[in-house]
PDB file of C-alpha atoms and ligand atoms in Angstrom:
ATOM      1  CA  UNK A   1     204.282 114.244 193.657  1.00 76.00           C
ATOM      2  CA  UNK A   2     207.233 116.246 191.959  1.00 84.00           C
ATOM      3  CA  UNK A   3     210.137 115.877 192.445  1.00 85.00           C
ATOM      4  CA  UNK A   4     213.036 118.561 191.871  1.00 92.00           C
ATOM      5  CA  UNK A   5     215.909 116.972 189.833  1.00 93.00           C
ATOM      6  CA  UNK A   6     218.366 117.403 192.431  1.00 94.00           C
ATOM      7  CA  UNK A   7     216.372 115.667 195.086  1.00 94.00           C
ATOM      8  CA  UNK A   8     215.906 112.230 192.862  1.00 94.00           C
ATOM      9  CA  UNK A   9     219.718 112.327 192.152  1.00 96.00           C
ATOM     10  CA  UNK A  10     220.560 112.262 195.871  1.00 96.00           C
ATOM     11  CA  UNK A  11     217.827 110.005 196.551  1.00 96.00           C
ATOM     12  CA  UNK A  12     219.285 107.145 194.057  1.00 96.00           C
ATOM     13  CA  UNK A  13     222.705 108.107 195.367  1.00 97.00           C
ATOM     14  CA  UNK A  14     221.246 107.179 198.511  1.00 97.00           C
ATOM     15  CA  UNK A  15     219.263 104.088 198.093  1.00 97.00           C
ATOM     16  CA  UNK A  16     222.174 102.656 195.901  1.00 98.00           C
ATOM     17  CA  UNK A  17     224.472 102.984 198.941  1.00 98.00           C
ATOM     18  CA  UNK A  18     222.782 101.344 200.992  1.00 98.00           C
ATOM     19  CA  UNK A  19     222.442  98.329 198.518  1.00 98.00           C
ATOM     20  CA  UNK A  20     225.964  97.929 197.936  1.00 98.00           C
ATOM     21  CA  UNK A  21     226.695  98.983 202.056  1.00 97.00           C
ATOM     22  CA  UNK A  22     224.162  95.566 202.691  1.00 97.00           C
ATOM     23  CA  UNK A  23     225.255  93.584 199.858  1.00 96.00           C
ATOM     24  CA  UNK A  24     228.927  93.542 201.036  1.00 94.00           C
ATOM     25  CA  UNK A  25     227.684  92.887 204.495  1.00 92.00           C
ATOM     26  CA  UNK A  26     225.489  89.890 203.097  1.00 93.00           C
ATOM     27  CA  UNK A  27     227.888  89.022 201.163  1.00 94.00           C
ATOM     28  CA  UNK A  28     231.202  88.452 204.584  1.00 89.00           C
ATOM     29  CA  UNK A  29     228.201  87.682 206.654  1.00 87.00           C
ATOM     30  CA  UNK A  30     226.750  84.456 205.449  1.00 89.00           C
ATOM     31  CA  UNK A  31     229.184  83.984 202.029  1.00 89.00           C
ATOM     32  CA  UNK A  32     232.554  84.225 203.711  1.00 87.00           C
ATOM     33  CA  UNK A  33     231.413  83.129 207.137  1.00 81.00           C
ATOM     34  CA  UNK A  34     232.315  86.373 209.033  1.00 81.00           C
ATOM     35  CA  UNK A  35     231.007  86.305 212.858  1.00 78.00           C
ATOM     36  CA  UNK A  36     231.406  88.517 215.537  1.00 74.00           C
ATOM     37  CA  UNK A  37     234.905  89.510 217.254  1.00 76.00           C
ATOM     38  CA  UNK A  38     235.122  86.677 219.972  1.00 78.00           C
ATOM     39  CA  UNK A  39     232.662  83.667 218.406  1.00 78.00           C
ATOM     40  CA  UNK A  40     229.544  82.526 218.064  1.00 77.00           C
ATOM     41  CA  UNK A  41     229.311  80.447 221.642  1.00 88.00           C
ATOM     42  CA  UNK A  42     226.075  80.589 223.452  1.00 90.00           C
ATOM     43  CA  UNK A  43     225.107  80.061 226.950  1.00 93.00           C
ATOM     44  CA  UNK A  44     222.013  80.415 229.366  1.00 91.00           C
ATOM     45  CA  UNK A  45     222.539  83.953 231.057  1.00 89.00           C
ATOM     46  CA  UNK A  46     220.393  81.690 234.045  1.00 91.00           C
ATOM     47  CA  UNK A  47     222.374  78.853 234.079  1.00 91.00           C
ATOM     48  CA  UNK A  48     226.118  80.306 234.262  1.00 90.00           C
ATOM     49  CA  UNK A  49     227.233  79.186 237.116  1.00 89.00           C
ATOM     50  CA  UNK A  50     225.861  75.296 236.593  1.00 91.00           C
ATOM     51  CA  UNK A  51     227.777  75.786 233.386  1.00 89.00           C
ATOM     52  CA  UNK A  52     230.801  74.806 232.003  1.00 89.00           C
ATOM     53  CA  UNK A  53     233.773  76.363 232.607  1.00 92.00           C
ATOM     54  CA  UNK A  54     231.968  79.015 234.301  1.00 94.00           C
ATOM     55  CA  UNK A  55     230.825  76.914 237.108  1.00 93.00           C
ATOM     56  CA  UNK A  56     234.374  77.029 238.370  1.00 93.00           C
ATOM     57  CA  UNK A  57     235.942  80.136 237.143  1.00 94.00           C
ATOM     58  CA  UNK A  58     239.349  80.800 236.955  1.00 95.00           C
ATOM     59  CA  UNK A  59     242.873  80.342 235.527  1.00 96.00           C
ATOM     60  CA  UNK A  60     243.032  75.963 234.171  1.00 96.00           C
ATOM     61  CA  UNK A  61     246.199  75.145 232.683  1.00 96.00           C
ATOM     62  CA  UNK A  62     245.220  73.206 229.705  1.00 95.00           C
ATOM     63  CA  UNK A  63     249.096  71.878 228.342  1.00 95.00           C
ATOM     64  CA  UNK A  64     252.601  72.968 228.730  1.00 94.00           C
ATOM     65  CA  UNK A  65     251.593  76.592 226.943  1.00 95.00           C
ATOM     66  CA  UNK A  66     248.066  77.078 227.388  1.00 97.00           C
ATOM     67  CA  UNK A  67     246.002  77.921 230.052  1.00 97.00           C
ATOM     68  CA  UNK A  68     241.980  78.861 230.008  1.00 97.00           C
ATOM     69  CA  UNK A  69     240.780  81.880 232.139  1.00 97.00           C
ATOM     70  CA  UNK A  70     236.831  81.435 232.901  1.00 96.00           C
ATOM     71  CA  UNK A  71     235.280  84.893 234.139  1.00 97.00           C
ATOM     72  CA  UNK A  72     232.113  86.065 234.817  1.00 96.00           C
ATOM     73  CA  UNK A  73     231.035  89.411 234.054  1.00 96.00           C
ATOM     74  CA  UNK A  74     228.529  91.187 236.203  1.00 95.00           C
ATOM     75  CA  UNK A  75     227.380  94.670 237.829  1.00 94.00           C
ATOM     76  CA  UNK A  76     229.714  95.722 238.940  1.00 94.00           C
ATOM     77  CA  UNK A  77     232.480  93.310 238.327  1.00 95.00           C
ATOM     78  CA  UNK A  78     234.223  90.255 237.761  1.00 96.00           C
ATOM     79  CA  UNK A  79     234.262  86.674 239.087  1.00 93.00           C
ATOM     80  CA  UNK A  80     236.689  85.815 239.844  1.00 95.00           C
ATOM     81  CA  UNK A  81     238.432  89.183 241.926  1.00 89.00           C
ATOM     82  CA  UNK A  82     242.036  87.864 241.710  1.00 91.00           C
ATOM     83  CA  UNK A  83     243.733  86.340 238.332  1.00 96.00           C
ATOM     84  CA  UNK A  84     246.940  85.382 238.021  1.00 97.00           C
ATOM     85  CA  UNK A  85     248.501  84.025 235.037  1.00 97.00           C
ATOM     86  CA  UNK A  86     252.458  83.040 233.865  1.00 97.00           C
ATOM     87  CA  UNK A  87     254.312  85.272 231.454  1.00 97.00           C
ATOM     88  CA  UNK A  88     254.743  84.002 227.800  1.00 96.00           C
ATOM     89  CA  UNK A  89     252.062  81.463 228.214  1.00 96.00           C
ATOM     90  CA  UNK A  90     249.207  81.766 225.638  1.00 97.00           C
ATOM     91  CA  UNK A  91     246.369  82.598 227.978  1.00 97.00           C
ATOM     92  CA  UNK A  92     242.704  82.307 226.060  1.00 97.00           C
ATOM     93  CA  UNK A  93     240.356  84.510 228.085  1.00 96.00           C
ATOM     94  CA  UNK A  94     237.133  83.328 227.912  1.00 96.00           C
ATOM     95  CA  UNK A  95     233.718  85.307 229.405  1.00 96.00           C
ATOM     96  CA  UNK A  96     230.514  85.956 229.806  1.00 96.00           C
ATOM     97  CA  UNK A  97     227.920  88.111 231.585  1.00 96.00           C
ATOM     98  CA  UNK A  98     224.953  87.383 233.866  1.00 95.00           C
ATOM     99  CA  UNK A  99     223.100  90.757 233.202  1.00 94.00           C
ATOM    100  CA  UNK A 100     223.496  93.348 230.742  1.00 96.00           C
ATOM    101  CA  UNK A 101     226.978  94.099 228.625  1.00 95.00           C
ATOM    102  CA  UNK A 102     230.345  94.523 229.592  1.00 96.00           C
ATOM    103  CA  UNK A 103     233.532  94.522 228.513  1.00 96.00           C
ATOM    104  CA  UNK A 104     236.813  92.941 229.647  1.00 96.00           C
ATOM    105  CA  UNK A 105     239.610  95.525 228.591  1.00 97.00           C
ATOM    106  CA  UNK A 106     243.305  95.359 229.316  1.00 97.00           C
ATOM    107  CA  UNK A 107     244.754  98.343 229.642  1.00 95.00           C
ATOM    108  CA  UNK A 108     247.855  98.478 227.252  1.00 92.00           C
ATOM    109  CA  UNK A 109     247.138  94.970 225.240  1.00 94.00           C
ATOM    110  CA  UNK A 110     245.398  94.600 222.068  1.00 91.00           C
ATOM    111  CA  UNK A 111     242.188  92.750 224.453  1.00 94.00           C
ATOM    112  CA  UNK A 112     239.306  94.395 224.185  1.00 94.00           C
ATOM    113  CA  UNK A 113     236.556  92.058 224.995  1.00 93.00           C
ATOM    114  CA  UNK A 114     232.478  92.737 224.988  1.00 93.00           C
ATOM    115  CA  UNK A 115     230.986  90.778 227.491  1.00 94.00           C
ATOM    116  CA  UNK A 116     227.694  89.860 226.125  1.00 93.00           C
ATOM    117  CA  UNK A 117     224.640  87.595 228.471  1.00 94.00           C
ATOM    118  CA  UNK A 118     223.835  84.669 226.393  1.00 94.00           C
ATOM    119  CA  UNK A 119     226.989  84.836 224.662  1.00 93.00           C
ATOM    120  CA  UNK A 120     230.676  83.311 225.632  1.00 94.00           C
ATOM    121  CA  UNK A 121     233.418  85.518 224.061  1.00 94.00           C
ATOM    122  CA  UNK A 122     237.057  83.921 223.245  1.00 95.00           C
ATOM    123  CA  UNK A 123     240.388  85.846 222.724  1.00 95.00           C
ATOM    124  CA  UNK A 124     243.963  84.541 223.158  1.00 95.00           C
ATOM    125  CA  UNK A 125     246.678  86.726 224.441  1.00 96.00           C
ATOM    126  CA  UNK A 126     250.556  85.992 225.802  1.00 97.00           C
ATOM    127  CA  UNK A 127     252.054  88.550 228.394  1.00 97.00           C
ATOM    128  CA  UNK A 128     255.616  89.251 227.216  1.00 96.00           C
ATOM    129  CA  UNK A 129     256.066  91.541 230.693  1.00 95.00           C
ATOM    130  CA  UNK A 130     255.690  90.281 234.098  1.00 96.00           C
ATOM    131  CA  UNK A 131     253.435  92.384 236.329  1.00 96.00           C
ATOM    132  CA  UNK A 132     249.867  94.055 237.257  1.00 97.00           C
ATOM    133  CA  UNK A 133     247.362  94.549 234.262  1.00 97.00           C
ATOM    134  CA  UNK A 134     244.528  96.999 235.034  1.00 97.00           C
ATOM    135  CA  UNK A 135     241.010  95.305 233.597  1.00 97.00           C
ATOM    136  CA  UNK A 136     238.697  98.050 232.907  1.00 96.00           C
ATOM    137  CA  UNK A 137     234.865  97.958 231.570  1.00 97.00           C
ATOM    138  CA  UNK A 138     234.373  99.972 229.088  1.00 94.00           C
ATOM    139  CA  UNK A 139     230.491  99.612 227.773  1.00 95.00           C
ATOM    140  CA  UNK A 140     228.642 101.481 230.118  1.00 96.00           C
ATOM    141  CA  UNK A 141     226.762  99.142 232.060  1.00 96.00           C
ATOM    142  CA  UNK A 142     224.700 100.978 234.947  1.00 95.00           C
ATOM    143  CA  UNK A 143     225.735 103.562 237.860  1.00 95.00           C
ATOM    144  CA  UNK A 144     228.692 101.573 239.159  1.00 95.00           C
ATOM    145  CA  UNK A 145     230.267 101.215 235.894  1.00 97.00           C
ATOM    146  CA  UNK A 146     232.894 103.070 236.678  1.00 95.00           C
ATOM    147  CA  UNK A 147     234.032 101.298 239.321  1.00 95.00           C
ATOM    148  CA  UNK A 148     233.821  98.339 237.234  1.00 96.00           C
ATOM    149  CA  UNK A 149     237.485  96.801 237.251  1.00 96.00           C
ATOM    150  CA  UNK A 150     239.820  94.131 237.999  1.00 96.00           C
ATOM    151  CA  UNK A 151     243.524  93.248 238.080  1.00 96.00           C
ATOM    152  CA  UNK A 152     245.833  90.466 236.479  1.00 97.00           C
ATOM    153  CA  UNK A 153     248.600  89.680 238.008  1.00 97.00           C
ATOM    154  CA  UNK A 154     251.391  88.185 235.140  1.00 97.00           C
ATOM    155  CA  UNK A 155     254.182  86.331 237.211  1.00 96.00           C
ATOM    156  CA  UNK A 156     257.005  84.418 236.031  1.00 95.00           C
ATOM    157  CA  UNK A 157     256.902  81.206 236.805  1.00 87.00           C
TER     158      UNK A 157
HETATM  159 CU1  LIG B 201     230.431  96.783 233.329  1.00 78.19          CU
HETATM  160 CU2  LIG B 201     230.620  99.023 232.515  1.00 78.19          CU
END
């Protein structure tokens, strides 16, 4: 087979791309212990309601600044309906999904949450404003995704 000189410049080009493009991802992956936005926590999509905190989901103060908010993602929405959560409390969201991929996605705030089955997804955020949040899912998850939403309701206590 011949080549034209051209074509076997570009090719190299290419191939040595991708080497470095994995290497670097080797190298955060399993050198620097990178994981995925959220962490590595995994669950039995079957089992989440026996589970742990999901088997009583909902806001749980845990101390003086912290509280825990367990919620279940699912077509076409979230369990549970009504959260409502102090302002300038750290408040560590923490979800996961019984059927295919969501996302939990505050309007205006930096969270921006995939929703994964099999997977439980962390992030910590404090509300500096009192007042209603619009949750929207934003991987597109089947025909009612767009109705997919919720509401947080950030009081001060
Ligand atoms: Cu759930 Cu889109």
């Amino acid at each position: 087979m011949d080549f034209h000189k051209y074509e076997k410049i570009w090719l190299v080009f290419g191939i040595l791309s991708l080497v470095i493009f994995l290497s670097i991802v080797g190298v955060t992956a399993f050198g620097q212990g990178h994981t995925p936005a959220g962490g590595m926590d995994i669950i039995d999509p079957e089992k989440v309601s026996e589970t742990a905190p999901f088997d009583n989901p909902g806001v749980r103060q845990i101390d003086d600044n912290t509280y825990e908010v367990a919620i279940i993602g699912m077509a076409f929405g979230y369990n549970p309906s009504e959260i409502k959560v102090p302002v300038g409390k750290e408040i560590i969201f923490t979800l996961t999904s019984t059927d295919v991929v969501h996302s939990f996605t505050i309007k205006d705030t930096k969270v921006n949450m995939m929703v994964v089955p099999g997977r439980i997804t962390h992030k910590s955020y404090t509300f500096n404003k009192p007042g209603k949040y619009l949750v929207l899912c934003n991987e597109y998850c089947g025909t009612g995704h767009h109705f997919m939403q919720t509401e947080i309701e950030v009081y001060e206590p």
